[in-house]
PDB file of C-alpha atoms in Angstrom:
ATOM      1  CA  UNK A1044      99.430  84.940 138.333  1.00 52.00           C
ATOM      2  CA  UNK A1045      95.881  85.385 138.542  1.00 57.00           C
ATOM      3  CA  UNK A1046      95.149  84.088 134.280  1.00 83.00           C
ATOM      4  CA  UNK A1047      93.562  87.510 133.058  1.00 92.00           C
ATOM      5  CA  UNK A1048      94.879  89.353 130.321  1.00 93.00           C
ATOM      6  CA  UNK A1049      95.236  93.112 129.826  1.00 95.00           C
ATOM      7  CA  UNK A1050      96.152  94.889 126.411  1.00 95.00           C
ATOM      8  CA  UNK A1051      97.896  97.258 126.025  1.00 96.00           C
ATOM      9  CA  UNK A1052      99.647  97.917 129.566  1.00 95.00           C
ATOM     10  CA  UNK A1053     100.064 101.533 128.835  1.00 96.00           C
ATOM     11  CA  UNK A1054      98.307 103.666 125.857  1.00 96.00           C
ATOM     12  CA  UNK A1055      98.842 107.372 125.374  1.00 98.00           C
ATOM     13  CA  UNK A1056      95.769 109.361 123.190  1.00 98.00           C
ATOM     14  CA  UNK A1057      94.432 112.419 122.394  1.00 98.00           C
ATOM     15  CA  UNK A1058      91.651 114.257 123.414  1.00 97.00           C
ATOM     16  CA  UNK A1059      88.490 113.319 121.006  1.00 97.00           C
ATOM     17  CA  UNK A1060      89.571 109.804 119.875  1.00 98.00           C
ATOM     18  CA  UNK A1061      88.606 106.255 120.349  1.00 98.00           C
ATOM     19  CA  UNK A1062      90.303 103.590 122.243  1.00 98.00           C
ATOM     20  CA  UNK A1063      89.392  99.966 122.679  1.00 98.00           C
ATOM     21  CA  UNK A1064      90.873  98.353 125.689  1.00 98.00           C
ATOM     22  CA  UNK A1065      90.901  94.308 125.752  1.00 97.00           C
ATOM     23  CA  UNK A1066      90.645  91.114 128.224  1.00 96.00           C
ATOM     24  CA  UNK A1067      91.396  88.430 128.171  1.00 94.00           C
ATOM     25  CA  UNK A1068      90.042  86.026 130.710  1.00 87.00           C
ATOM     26  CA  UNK A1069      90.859  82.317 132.589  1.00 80.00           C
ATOM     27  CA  UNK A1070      89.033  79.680 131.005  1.00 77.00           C
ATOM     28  CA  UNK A1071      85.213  79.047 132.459  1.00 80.00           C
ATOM     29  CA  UNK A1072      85.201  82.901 133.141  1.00 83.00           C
ATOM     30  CA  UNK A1073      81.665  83.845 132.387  1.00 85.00           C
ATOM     31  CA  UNK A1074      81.626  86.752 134.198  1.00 88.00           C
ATOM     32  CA  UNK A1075      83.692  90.001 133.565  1.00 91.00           C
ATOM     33  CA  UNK A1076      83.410  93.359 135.288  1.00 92.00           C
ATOM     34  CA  UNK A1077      85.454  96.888 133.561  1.00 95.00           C
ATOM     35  CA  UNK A1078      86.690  99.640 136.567  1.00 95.00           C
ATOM     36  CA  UNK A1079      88.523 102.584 135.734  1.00 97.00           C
ATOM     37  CA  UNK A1080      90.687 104.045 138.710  1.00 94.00           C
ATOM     38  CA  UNK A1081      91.830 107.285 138.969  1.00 93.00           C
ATOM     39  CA  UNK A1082      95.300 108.170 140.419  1.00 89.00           C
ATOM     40  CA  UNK A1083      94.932 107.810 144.126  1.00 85.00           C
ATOM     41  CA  UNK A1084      91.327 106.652 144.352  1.00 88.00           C
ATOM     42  CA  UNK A1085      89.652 103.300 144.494  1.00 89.00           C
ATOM     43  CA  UNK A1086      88.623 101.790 141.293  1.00 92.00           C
ATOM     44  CA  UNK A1087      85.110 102.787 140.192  1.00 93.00           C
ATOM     45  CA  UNK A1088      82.667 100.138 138.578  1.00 92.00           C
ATOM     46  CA  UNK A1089      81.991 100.678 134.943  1.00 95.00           C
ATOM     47  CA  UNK A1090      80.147  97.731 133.990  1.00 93.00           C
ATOM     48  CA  UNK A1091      79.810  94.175 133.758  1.00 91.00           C
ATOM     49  CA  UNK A1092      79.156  91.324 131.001  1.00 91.00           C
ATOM     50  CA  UNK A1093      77.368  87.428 131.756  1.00 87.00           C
ATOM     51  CA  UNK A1094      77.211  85.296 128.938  1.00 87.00           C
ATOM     52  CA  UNK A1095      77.976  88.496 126.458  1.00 89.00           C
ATOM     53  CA  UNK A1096      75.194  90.413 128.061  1.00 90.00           C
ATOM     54  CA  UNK A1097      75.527  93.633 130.195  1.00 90.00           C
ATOM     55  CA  UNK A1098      74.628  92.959 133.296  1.00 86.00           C
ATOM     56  CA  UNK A1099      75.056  95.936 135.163  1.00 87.00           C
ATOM     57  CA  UNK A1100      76.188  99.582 134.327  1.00 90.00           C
ATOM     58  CA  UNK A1101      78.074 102.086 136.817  1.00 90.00           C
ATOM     59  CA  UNK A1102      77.531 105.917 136.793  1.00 92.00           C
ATOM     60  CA  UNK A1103      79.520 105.980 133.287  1.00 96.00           C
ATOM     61  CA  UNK A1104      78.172 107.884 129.989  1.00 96.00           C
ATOM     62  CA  UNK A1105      77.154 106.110 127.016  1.00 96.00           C
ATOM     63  CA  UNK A1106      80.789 106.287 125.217  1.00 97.00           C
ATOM     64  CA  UNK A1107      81.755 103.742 127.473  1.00 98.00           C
ATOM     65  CA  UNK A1108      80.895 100.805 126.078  1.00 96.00           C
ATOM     66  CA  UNK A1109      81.605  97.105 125.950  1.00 95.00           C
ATOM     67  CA  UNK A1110      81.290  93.741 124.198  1.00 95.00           C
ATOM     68  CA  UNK A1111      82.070  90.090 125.715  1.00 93.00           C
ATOM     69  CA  UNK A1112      82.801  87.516 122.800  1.00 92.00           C
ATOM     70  CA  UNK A1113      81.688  83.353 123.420  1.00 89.00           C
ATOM     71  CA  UNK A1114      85.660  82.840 124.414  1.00 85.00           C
ATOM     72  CA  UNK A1115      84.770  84.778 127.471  1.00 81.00           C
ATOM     73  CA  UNK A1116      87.343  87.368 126.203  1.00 92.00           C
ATOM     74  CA  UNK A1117      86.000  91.190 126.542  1.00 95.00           C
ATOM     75  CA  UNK A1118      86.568  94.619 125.381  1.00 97.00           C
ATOM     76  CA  UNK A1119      86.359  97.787 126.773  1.00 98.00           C
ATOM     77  CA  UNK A1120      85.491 100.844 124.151  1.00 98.00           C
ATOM     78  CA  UNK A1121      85.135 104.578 125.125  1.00 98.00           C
ATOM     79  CA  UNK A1122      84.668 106.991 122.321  1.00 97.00           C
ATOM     80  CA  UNK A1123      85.210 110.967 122.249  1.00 97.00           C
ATOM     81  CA  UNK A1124      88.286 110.980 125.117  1.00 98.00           C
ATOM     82  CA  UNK A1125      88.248 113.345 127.294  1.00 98.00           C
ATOM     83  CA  UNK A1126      91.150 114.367 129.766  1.00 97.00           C
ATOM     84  CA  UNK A1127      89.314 112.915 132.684  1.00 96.00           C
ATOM     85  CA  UNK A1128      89.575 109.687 131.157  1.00 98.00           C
ATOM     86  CA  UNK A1129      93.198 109.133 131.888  1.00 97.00           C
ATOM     87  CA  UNK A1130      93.147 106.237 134.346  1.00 97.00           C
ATOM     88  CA  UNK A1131      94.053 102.694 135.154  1.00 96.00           C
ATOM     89  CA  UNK A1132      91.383 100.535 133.581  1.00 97.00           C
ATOM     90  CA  UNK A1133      90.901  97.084 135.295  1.00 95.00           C
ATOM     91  CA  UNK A1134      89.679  94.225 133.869  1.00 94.00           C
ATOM     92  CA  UNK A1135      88.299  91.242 136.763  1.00 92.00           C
ATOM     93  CA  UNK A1136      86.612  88.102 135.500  1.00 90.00           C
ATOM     94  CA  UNK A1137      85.200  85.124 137.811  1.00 85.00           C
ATOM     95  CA  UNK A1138      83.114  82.149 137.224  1.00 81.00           C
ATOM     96  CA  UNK A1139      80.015  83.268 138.838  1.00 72.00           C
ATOM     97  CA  UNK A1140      78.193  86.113 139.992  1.00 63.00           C
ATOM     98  CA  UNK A1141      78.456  85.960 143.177  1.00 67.00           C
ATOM     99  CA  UNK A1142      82.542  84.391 143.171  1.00 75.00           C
ATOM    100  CA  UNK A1143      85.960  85.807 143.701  1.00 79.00           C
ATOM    101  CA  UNK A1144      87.173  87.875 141.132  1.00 84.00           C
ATOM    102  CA  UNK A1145      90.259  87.883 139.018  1.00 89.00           C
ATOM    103  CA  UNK A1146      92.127  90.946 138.321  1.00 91.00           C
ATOM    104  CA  UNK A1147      94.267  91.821 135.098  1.00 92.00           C
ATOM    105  CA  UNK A1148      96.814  94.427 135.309  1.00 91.00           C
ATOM    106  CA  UNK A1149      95.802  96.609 133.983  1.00 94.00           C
ATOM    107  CA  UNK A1150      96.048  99.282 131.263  1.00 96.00           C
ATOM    108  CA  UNK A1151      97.374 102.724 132.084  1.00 96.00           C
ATOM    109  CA  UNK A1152      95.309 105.005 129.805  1.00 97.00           C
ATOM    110  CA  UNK A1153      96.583 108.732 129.303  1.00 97.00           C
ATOM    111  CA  UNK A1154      94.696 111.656 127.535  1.00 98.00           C
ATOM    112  CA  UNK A1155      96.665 114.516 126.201  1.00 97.00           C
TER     113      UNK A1155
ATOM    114  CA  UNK B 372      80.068 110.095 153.017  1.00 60.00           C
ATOM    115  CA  UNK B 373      81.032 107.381 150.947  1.00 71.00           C
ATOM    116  CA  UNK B 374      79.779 104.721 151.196  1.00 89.00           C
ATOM    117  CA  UNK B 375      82.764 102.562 151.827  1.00 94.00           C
ATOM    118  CA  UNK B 376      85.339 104.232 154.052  1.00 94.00           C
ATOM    119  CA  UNK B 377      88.704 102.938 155.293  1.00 94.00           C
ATOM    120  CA  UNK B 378      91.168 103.720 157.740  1.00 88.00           C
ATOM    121  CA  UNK B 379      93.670 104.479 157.883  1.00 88.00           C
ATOM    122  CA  UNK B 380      94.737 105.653 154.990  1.00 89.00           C
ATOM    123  CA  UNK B 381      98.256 105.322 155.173  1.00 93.00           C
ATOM    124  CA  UNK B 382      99.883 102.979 157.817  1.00 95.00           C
ATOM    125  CA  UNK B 383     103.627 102.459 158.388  1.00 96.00           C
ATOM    126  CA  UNK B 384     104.891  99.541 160.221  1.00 96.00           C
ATOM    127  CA  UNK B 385     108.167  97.559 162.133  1.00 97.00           C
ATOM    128  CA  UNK B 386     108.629  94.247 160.069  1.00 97.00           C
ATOM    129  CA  UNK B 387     107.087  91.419 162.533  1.00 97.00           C
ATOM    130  CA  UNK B 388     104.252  94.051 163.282  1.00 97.00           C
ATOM    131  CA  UNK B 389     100.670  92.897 164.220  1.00 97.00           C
ATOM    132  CA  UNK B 390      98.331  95.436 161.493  1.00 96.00           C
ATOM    133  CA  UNK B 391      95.200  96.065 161.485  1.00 96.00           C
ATOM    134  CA  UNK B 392      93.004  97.987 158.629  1.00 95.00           C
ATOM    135  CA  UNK B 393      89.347  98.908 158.850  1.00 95.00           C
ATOM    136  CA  UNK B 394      86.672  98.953 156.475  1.00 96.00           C
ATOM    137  CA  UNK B 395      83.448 100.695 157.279  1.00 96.00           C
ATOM    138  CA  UNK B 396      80.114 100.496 155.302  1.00 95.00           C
ATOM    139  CA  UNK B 397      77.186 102.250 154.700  1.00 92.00           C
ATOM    140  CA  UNK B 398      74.851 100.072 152.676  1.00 84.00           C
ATOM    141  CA  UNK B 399      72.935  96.488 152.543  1.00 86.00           C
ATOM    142  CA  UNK B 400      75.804  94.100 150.982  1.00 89.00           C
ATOM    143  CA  UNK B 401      75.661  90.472 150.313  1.00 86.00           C
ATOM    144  CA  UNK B 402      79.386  89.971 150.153  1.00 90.00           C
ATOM    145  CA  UNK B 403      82.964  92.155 151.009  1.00 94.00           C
ATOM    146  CA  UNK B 404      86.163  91.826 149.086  1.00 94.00           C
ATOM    147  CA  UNK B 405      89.483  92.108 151.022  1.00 96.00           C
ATOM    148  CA  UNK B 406      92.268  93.603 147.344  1.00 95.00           C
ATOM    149  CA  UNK B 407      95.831  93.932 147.420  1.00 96.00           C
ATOM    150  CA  UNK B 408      97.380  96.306 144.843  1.00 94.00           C
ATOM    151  CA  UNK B 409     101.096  96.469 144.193  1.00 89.00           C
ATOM    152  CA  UNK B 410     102.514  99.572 142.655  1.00 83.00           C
ATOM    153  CA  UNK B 411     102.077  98.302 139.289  1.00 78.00           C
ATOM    154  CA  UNK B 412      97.989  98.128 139.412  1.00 77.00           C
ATOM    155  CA  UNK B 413      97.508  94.735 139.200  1.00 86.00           C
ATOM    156  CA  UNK B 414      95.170  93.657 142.182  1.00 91.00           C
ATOM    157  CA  UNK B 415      94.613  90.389 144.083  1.00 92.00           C
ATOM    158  CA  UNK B 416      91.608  88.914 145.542  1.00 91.00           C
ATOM    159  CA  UNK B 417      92.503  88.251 149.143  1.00 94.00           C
ATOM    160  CA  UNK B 418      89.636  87.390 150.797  1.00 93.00           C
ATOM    161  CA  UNK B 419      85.588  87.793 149.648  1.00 92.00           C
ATOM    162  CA  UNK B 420      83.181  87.137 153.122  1.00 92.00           C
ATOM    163  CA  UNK B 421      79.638  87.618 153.713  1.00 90.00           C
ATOM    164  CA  UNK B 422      79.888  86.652 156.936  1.00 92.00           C
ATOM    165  CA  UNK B 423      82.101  85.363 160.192  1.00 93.00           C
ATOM    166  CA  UNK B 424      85.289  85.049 159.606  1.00 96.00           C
ATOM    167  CA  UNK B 425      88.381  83.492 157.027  1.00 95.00           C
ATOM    168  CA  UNK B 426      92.312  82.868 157.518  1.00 96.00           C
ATOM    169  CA  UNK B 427      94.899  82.536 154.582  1.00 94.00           C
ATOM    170  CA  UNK B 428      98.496  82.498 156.201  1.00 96.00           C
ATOM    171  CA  UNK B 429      98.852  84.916 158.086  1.00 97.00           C
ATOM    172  CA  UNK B 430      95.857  86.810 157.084  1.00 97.00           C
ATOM    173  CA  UNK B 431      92.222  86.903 158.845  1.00 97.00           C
ATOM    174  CA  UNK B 432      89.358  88.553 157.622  1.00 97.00           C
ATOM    175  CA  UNK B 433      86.570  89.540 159.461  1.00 97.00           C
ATOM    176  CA  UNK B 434      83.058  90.872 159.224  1.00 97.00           C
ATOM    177  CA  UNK B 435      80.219  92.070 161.880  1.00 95.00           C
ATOM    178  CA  UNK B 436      77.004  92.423 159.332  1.00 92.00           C
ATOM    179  CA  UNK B 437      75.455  93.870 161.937  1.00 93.00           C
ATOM    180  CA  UNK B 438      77.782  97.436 162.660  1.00 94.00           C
ATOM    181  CA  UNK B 439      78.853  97.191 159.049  1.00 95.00           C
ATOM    182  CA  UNK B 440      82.291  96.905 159.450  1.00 96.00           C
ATOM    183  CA  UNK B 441      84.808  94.455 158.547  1.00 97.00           C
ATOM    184  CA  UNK B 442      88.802  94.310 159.419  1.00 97.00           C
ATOM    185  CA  UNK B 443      91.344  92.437 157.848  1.00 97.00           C
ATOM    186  CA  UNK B 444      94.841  91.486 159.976  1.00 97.00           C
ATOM    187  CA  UNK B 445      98.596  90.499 158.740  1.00 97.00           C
ATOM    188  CA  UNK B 446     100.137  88.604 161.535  1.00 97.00           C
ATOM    189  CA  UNK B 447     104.295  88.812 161.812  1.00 96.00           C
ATOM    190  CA  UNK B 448     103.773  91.653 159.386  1.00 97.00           C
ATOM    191  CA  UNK B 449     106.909  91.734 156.337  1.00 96.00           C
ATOM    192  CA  UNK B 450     108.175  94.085 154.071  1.00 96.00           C
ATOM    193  CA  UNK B 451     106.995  92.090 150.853  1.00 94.00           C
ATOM    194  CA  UNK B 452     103.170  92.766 152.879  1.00 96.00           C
ATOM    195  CA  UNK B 453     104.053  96.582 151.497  1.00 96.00           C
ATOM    196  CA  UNK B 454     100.894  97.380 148.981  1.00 96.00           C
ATOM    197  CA  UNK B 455      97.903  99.334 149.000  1.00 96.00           C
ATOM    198  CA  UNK B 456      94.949  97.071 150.961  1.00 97.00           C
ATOM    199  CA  UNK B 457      91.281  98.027 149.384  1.00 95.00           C
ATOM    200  CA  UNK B 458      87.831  96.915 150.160  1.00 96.00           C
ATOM    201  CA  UNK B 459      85.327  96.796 148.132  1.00 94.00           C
ATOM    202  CA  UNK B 460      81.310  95.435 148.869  1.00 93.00           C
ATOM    203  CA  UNK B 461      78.705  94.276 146.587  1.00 87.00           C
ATOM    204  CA  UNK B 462      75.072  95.024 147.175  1.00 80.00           C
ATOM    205  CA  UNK B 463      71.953  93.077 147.826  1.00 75.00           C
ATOM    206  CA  UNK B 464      69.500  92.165 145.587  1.00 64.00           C
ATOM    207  CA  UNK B 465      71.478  90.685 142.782  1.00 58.00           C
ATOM    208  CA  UNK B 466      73.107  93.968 142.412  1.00 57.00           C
ATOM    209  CA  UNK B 467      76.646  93.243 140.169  1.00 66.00           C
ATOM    210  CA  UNK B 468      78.003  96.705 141.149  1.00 77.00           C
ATOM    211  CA  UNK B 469      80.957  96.586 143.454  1.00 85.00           C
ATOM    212  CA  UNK B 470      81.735  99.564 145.576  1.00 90.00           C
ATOM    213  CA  UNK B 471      85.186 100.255 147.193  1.00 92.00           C
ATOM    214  CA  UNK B 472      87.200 102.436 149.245  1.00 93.00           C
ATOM    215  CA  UNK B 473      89.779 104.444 148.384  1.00 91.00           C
ATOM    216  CA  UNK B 474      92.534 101.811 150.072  1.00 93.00           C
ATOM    217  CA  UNK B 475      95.222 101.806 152.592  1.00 94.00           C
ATOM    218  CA  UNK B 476      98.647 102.275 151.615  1.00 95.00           C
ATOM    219  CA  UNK B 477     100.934  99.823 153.863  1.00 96.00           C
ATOM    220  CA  UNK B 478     104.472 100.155 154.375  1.00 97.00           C
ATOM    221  CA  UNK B 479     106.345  97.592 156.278  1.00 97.00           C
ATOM    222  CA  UNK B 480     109.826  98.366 156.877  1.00 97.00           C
ATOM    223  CA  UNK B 481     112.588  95.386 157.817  1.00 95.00           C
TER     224      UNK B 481
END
């Protein structure tokens, strides 16, 4: 039980709509990171929040977008779905910078 | 060539098995993660190292900065060890952006 948070586990949209994908992290978490994994591959960095600011942005477009909140929880918007969107989208929060992360579970995203 | 590549990819193994999986780099880091992923997504930190070497149960970690490569080992492997072993590094300079490879899927059979 690592003390993060994922809602929903599974979500199923379609093509041209908005989700918003939550986090919720341990207590003292300051730091939280997004990755979205594609079926068989290794998760791929989206971005991450410090304090509520972004503090470092993967190779993802502008319609992925986040927010951190003062409770350290985070969320995880992406407008305009596309197909290639459907993923697992993992949430990992720590205490530091430079400390071990946490992972969620997950949510299971799917794009019709 | 990415820039984090592991092998191999798939490994089946005897229960009680000595397993090794290797983790190759391409890039400056300042720190490597050691993930376990069950089927169900959720991931574990097992080890994060920047240098030398660590030991959880039967688990060592280890890392040469030097030839950019790191291994991780399961001693008196079991068949609850089964789960898909990733590594991930995170790059100098401040740089938040963790990088990982694509995983090794273990199988341990009793």
């Amino acid at each position: 039980e690592t003390g993060v948070t994922q809602s929903p586990t599974h979500l199923i949209k379609t093509r041209g709509q908005q989700v918003t994908l939550r986090c919720s992290s341990q207590s003292g978490h300051n730091t939280v990171s997004w990755y979205q994994q594609a079926l068989g591959q290794g998760p791929q960095f989206i971005f991450q929040y410090y304090r509520e600011e972004e503090n470092g942005r993967g190779n993802f477009p502008p319609r992925f977008s986040g927010l951190q909140f003062p409770n350290y929880s985070s969320e995880l918007n992406v407008n305009a779905l596309e197909l290639d969107d459907s993923a697992l989208y993992l949430c990992a929060s720590s205490w530091g910078r430079e400390q071990p992360l946490h992972f969620g579970n997950g949510t299971r995203l799917t794009v019709t | 060539k990415n820039e984090v590549e592991q092998s191999p990819q798939n490994l089946t193994a005897q229960e009680g098995e000595f397993i090794t999986i290797n983790c190759s780099y391409s890039v400056g880091i300042s720190a490597l993660h050691w993930l376990q992923q069950h089927p169900g997504g959720g991931i574990v930190s097992l080890f994060m190292l920047s240098s030398g070497k660590k030991k959880h149960g039967r688990l060592i970690a280890t890392i040469n900065i030097q030839e950019k490569h790191s291994s991780l080992h399961i001693t008196a492997s079991h068949p609850r060890d089964s789960a898909v072993y990733i590594c991930a590094v995170q790059g100098q300079g401040g740089s938040e952006k963790l990088v990982f490879g694509k995983g090794m899927k273990l199988t341990v059979n009793p």
